[in-house]
Short mmCIF file of C-alpha atoms in Angstrom, two decimals:
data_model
loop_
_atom_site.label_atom_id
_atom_site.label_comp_id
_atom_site.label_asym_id
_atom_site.label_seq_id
_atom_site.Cartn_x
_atom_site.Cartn_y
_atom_site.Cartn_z
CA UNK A 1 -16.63 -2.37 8.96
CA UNK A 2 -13.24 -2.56 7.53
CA UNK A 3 -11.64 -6.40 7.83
CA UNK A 4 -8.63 -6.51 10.28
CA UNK A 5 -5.53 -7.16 8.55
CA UNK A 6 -2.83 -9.86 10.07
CA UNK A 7 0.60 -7.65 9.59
CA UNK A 8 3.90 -10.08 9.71
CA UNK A 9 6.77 -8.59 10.56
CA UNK A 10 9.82 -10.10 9.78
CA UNK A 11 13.26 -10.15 8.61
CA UNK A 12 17.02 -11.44 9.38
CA UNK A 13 18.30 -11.53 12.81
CA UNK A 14 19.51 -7.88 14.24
CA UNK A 15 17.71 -5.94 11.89
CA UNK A 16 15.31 -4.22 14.66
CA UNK A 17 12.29 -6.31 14.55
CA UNK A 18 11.67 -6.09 18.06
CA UNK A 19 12.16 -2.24 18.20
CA UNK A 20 10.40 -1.47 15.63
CA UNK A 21 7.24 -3.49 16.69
CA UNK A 22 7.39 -1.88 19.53
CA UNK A 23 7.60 1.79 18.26
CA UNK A 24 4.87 0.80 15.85
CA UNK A 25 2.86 -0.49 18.72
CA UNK A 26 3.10 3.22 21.14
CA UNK A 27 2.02 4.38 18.02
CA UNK A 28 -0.73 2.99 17.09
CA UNK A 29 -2.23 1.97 20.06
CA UNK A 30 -5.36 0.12 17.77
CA UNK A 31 -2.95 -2.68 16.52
CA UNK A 32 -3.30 -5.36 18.61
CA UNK A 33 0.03 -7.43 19.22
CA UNK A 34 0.18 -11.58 18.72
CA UNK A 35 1.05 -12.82 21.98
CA UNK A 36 3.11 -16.33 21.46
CA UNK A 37 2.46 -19.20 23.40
CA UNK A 38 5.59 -21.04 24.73
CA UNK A 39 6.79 -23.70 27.13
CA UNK A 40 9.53 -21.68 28.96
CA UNK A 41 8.90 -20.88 32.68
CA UNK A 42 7.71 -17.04 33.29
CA UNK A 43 10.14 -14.32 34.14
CA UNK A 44 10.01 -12.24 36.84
CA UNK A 45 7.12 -9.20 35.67
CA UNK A 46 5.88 -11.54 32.86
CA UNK A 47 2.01 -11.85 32.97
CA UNK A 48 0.24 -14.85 31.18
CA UNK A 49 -1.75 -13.76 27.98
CA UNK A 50 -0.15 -10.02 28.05
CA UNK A 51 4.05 -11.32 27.40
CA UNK A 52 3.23 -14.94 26.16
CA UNK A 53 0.77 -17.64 26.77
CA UNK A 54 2.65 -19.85 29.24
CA UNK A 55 1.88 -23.64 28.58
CA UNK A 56 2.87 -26.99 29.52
CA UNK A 57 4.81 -28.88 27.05
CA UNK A 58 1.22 -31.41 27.21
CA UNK A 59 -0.62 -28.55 26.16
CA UNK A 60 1.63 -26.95 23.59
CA UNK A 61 1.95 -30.78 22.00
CA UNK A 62 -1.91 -31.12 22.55
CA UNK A 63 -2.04 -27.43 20.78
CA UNK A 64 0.47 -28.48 17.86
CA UNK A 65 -2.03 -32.24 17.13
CA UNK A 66 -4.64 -29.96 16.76
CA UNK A 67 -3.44 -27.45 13.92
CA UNK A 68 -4.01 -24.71 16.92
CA UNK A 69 -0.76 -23.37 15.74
CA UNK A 70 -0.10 -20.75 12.56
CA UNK A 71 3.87 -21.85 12.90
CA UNK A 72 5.98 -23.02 15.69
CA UNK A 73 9.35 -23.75 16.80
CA UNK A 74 11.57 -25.33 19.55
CA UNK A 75 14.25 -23.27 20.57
CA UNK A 76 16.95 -24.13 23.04
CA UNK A 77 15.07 -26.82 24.55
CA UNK A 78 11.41 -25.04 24.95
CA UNK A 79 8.33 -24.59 22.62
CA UNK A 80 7.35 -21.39 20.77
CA UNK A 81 4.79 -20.69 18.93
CA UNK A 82 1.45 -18.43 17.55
CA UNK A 83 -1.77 -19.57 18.55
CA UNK A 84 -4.36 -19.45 15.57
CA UNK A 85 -7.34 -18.16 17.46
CA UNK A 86 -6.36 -15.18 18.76
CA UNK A 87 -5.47 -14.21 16.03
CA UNK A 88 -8.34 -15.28 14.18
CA UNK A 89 -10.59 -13.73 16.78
CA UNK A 90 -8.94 -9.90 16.74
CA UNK A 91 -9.41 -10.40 12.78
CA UNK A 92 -13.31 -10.84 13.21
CA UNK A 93 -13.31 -7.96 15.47
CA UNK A 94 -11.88 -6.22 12.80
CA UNK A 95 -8.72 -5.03 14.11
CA UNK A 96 -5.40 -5.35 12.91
CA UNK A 97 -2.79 -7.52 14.25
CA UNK A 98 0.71 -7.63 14.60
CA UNK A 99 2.89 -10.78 14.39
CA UNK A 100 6.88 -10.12 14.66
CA UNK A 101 8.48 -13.49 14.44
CA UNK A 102 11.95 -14.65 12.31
CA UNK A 103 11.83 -15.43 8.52
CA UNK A 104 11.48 -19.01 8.68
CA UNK A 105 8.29 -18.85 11.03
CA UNK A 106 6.94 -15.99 8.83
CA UNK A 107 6.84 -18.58 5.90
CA UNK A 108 4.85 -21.28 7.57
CA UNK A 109 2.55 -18.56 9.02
CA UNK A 110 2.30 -17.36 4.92
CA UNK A 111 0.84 -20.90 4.08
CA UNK A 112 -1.85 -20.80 6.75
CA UNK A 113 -2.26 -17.56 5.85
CA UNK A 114 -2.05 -16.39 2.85
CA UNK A 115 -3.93 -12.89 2.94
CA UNK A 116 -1.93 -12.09 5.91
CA UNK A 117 0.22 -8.72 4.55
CA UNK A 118 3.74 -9.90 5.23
CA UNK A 119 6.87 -6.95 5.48
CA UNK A 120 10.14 -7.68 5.24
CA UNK A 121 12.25 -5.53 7.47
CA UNK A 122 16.00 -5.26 5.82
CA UNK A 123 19.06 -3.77 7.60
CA UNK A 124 20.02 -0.62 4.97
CA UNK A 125 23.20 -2.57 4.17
CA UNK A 126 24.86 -5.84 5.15
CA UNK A 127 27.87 -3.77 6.56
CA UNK A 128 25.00 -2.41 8.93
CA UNK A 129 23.83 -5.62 9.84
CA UNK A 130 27.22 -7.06 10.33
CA UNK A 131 28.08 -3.97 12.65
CA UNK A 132 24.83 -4.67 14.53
CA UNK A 133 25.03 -8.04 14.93
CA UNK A 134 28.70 -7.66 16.47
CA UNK A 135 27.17 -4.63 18.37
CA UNK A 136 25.04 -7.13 20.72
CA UNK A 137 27.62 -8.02 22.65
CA UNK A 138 31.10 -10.41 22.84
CA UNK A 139 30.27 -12.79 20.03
CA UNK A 140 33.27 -15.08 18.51
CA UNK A 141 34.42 -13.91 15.08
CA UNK A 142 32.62 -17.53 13.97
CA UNK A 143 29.34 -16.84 15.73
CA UNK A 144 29.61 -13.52 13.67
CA UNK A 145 30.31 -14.99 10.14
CA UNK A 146 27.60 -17.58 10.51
CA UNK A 147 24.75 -15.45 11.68
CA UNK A 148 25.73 -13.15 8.39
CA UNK A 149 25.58 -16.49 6.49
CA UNK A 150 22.22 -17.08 7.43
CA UNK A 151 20.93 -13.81 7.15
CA UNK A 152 21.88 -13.51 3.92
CA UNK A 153 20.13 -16.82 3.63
CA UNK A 154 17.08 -14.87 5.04
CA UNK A 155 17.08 -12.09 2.61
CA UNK A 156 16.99 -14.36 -0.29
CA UNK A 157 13.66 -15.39 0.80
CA UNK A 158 12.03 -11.78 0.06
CA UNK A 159 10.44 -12.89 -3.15
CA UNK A 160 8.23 -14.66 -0.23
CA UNK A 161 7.13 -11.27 1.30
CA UNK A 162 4.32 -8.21 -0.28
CA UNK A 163 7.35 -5.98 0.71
CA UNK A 164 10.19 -4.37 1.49
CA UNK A 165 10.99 -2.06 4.26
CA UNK A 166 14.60 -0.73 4.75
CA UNK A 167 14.84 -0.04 8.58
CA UNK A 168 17.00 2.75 8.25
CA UNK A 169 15.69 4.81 11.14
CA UNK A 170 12.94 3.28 13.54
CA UNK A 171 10.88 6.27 12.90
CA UNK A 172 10.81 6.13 9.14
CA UNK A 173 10.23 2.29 9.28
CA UNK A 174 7.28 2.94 11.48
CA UNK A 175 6.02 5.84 9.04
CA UNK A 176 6.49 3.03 6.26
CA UNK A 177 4.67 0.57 7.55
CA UNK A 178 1.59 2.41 9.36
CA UNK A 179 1.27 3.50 5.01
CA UNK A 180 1.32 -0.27 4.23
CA UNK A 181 -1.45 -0.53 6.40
CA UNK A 182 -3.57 2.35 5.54
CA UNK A 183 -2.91 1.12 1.89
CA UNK A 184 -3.85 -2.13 2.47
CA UNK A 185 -6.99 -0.92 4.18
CA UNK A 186 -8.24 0.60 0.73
CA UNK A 187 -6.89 -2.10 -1.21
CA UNK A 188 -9.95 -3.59 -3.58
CA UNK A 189 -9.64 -7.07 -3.03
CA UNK A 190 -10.92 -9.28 -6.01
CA UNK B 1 16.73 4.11 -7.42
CA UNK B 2 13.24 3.35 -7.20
CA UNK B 3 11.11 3.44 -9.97
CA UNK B 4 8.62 5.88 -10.63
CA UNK B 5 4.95 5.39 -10.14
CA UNK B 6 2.21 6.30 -11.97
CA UNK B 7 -0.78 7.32 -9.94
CA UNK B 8 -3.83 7.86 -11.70
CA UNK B 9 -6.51 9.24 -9.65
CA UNK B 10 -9.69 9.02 -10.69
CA UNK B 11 -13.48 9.21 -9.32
CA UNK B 12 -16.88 10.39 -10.63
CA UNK B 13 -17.61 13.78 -11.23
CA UNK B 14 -18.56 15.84 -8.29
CA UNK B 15 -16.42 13.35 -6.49
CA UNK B 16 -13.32 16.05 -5.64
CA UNK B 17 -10.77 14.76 -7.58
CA UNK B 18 -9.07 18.34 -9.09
CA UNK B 19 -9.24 19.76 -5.54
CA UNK B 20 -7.61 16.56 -3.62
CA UNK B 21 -5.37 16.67 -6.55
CA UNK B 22 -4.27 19.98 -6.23
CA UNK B 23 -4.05 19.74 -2.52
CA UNK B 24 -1.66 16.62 -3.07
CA UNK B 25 0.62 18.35 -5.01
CA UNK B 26 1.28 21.22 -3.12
CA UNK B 27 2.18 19.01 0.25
CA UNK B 28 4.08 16.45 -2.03
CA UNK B 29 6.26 19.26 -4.55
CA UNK B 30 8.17 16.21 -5.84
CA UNK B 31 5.17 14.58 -7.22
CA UNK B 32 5.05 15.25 -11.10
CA UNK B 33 1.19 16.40 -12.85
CA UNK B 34 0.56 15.05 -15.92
CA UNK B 35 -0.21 17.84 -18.19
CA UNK B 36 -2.81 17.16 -21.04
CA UNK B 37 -3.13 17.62 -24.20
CA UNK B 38 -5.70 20.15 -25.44
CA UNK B 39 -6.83 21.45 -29.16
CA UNK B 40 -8.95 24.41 -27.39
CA UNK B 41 -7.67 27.76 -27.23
CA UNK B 42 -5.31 29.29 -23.98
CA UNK B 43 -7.55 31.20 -21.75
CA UNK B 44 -5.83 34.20 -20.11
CA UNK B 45 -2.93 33.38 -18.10
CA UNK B 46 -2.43 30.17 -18.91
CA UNK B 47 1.13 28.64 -19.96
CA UNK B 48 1.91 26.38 -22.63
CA UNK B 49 3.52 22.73 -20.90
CA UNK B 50 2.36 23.99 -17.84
CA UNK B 51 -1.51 24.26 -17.27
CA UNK B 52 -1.62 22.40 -20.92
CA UNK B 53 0.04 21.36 -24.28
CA UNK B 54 -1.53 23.34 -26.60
CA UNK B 55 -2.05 21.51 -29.72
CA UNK B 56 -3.76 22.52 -33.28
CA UNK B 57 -6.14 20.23 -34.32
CA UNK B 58 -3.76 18.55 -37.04
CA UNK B 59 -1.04 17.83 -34.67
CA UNK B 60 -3.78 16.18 -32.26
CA UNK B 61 -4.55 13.48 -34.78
CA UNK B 62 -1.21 13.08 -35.70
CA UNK B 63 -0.96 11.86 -31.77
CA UNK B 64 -3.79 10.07 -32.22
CA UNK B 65 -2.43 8.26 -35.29
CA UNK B 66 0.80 7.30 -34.00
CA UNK B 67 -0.26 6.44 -30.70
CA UNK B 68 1.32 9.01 -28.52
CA UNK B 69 -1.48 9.71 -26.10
CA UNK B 70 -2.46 7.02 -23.53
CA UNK B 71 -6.09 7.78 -23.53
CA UNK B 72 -7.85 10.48 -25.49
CA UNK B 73 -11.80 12.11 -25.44
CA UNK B 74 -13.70 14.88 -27.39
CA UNK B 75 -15.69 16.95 -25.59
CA UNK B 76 -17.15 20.27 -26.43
CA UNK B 77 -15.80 20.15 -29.89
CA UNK B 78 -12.38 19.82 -28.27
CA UNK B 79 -9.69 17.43 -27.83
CA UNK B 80 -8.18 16.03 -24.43
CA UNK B 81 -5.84 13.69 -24.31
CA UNK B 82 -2.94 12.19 -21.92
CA UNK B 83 0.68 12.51 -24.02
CA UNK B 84 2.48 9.11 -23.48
CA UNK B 85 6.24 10.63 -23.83
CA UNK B 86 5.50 12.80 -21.01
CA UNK B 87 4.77 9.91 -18.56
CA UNK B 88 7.14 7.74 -19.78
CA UNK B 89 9.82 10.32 -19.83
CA UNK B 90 9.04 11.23 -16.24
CA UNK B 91 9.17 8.09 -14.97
CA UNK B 92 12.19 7.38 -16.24
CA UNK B 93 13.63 9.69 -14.60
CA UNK B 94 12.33 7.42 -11.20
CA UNK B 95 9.83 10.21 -10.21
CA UNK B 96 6.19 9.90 -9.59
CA UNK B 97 3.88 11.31 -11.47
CA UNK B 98 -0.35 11.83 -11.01
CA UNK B 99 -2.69 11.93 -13.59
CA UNK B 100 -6.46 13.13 -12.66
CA UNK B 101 -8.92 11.81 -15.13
CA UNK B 102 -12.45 10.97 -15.66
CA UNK B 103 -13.37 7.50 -15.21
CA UNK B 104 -13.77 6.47 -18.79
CA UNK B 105 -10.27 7.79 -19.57
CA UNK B 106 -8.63 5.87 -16.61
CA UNK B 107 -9.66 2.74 -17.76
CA UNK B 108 -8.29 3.28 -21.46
CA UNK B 109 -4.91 4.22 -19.75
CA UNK B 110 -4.91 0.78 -18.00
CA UNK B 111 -4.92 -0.65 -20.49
CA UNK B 112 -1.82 1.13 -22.27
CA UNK B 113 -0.56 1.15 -18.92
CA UNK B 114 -1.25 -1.93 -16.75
CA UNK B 115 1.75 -0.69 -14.21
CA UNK B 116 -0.03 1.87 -13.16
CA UNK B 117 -1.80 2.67 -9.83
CA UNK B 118 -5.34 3.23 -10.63
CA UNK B 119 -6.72 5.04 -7.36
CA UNK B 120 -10.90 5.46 -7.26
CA UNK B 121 -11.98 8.80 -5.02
CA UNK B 122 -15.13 7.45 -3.37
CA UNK B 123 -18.27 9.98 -2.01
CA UNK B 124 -18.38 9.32 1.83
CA UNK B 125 -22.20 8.27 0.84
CA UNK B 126 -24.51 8.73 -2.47
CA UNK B 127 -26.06 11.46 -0.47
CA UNK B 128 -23.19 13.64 -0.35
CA UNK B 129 -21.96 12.96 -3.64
CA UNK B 130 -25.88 14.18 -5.06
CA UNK B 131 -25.25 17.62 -2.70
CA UNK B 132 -22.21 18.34 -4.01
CA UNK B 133 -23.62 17.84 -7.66
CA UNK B 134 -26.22 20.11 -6.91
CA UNK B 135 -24.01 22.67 -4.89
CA UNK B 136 -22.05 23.40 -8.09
CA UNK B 137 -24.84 25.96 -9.08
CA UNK B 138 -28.06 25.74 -11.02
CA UNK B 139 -28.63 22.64 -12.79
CA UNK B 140 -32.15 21.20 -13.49
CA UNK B 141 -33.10 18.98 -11.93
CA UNK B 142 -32.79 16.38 -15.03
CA UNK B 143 -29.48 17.22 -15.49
CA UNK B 144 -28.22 16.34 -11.60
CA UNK B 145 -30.52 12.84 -12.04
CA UNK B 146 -28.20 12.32 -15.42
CA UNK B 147 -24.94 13.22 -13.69
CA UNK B 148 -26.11 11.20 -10.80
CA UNK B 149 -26.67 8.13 -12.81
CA UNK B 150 -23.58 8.69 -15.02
CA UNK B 151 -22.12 8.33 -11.08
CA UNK B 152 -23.43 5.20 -9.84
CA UNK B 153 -21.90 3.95 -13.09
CA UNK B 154 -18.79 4.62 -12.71
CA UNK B 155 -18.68 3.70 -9.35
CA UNK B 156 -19.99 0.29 -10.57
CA UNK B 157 -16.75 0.02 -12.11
CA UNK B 158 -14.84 0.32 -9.04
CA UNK B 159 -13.42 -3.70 -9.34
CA UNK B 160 -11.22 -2.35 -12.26
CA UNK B 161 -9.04 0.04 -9.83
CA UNK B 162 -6.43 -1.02 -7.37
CA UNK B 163 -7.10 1.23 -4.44
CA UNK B 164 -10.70 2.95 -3.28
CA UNK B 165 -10.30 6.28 -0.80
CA UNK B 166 -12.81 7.91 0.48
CA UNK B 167 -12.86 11.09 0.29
CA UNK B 168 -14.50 12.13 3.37
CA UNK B 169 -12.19 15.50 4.36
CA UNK B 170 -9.66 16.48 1.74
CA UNK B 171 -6.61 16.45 4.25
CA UNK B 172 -7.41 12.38 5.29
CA UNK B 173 -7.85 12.06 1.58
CA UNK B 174 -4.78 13.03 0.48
CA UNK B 175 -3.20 11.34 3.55
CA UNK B 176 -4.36 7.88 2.07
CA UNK B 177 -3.47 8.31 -1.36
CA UNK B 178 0.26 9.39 -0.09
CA UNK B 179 0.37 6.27 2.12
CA UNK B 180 -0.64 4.05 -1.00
CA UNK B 181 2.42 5.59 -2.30
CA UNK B 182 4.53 4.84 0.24
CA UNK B 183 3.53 1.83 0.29
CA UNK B 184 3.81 0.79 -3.39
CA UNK B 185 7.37 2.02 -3.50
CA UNK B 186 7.71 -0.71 -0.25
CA UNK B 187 6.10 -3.45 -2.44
CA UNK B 188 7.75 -6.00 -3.85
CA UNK B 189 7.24 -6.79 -7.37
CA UNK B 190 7.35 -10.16 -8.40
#
């Protein structure tokens, strides 16, 4: 049996991570998808274990003492983060798993994980980013120029990453990355 | 532009390589053959630069001697070589280009050519790999134990390559080895 591989996806706010993990996903239905856990209240439709692990913020700190964590992060005043045995536990069943998660979290996950494969997703220009990121919505002109800043910040850090896909169209990222992981799958590791 | 990559696919005899090869090239036209060297005569039909250089035996060692072939072997009182210029000329010109070669003769081009993407065709089993040696016609049955020895060499050797595909139906095959493509044209070099 083929080991399951741990796929990061990752890359600079706006670039598509979401939509492209989720393309991938329909795709291959196989690749199982790293649920987070987090210490926000459930939305309406969410279902524990499926959309996130919901947890108190005693069990997230009791998770976070206990290195149960590969990375995690608070964000506007709740907990996020990726629990280390499920994805541990798909591995040994030997299927792949999917973690989409921002630049800085990918790092930390790299250190507890070294043989994870880890893709950098990059917008096909910064003028395409830019136009994306003021796409979202009615941002201020300041919100604007420092979410550039610190994806270009975020790019810098490729030299972190096994590679490089340009997410020109969702369906030729997804092509791209489904050959990473057929590659990687006959990959002689030594 | 990206870079071109040099693929060499290689693979015990019996193992498929000329017909995944050939099957390769005619769904990927942009990929570039490396045509070898030869001292032995044209046989009917075919073209000079094309099927083969064809070299006189003087001009051979002169290649030889000023080390413009990457790897080179005698066999049947003839020479076979791989012409350096030809691959380095291609991928200059950022394309890809295959070379199909004999185990022996992969490993001497790694070593001119550490940059390269050495790709090992595997036999679904050791079973198959003995039919198909004996399928080819009428050998004794000394001469498929030789060539099936000779195999289990080479495929001993296996930890030099980068990338093992099975080559359990031609079209998966030749599905994998494009997605290693892909995928090394993704990868980030460091």
């Amino acid at each position: 049996m083929s080991k399951g591989l741990l796929i990061v996806l990752s890359g600079p706010s706006g670039v598509g991570k979401g939509t492209v993990c989720t393309a991938l996903r329909s795709q291959v239905p196989d690749l199982v998808y790293s649920v987070s856990a987090t210490t926000r209240s459930p939305r309406a439709g969410e279902v524990d274990g499926v959309n996130y692990f919901f947890k108190t913020r005693e069990q997230f700190l009791e998770m976070i003492e206990h290195d149960q964590l590969l990375e995690y992060a608070e964000y506007v005043g709740n907990y996020y983060g990726t629990p280390r045995d499920f994805v541990e536990k798909t591995l040994a069943e030997g299927k792949d798993i999917i973690l989409e998660i921002e630049v800085q979290g990918a790092l930390k996950v790299k250190e507890k994980f070294p043989d994870g494969i880890f893709v950098f997703l990059m917008p096909p220009s910064l003028d395409e980013l830019k136009d994306r990121i003021k796409g979202r919505g009615t941002e201020s002109q300041d919100t604007i120029d420092h979410r550039m800043s610190v994806a270009v910040d975020e790019i810098n850090l490729l030299q972190h990453y096994d590679y490089a896909v340009v997410n020109d169209k969702i369906e030729l990222a997804c092509e791209r990355i489904q050959s990473i992981i057929t590659a990687e799958h006959c990959k002689i590791r030594k």
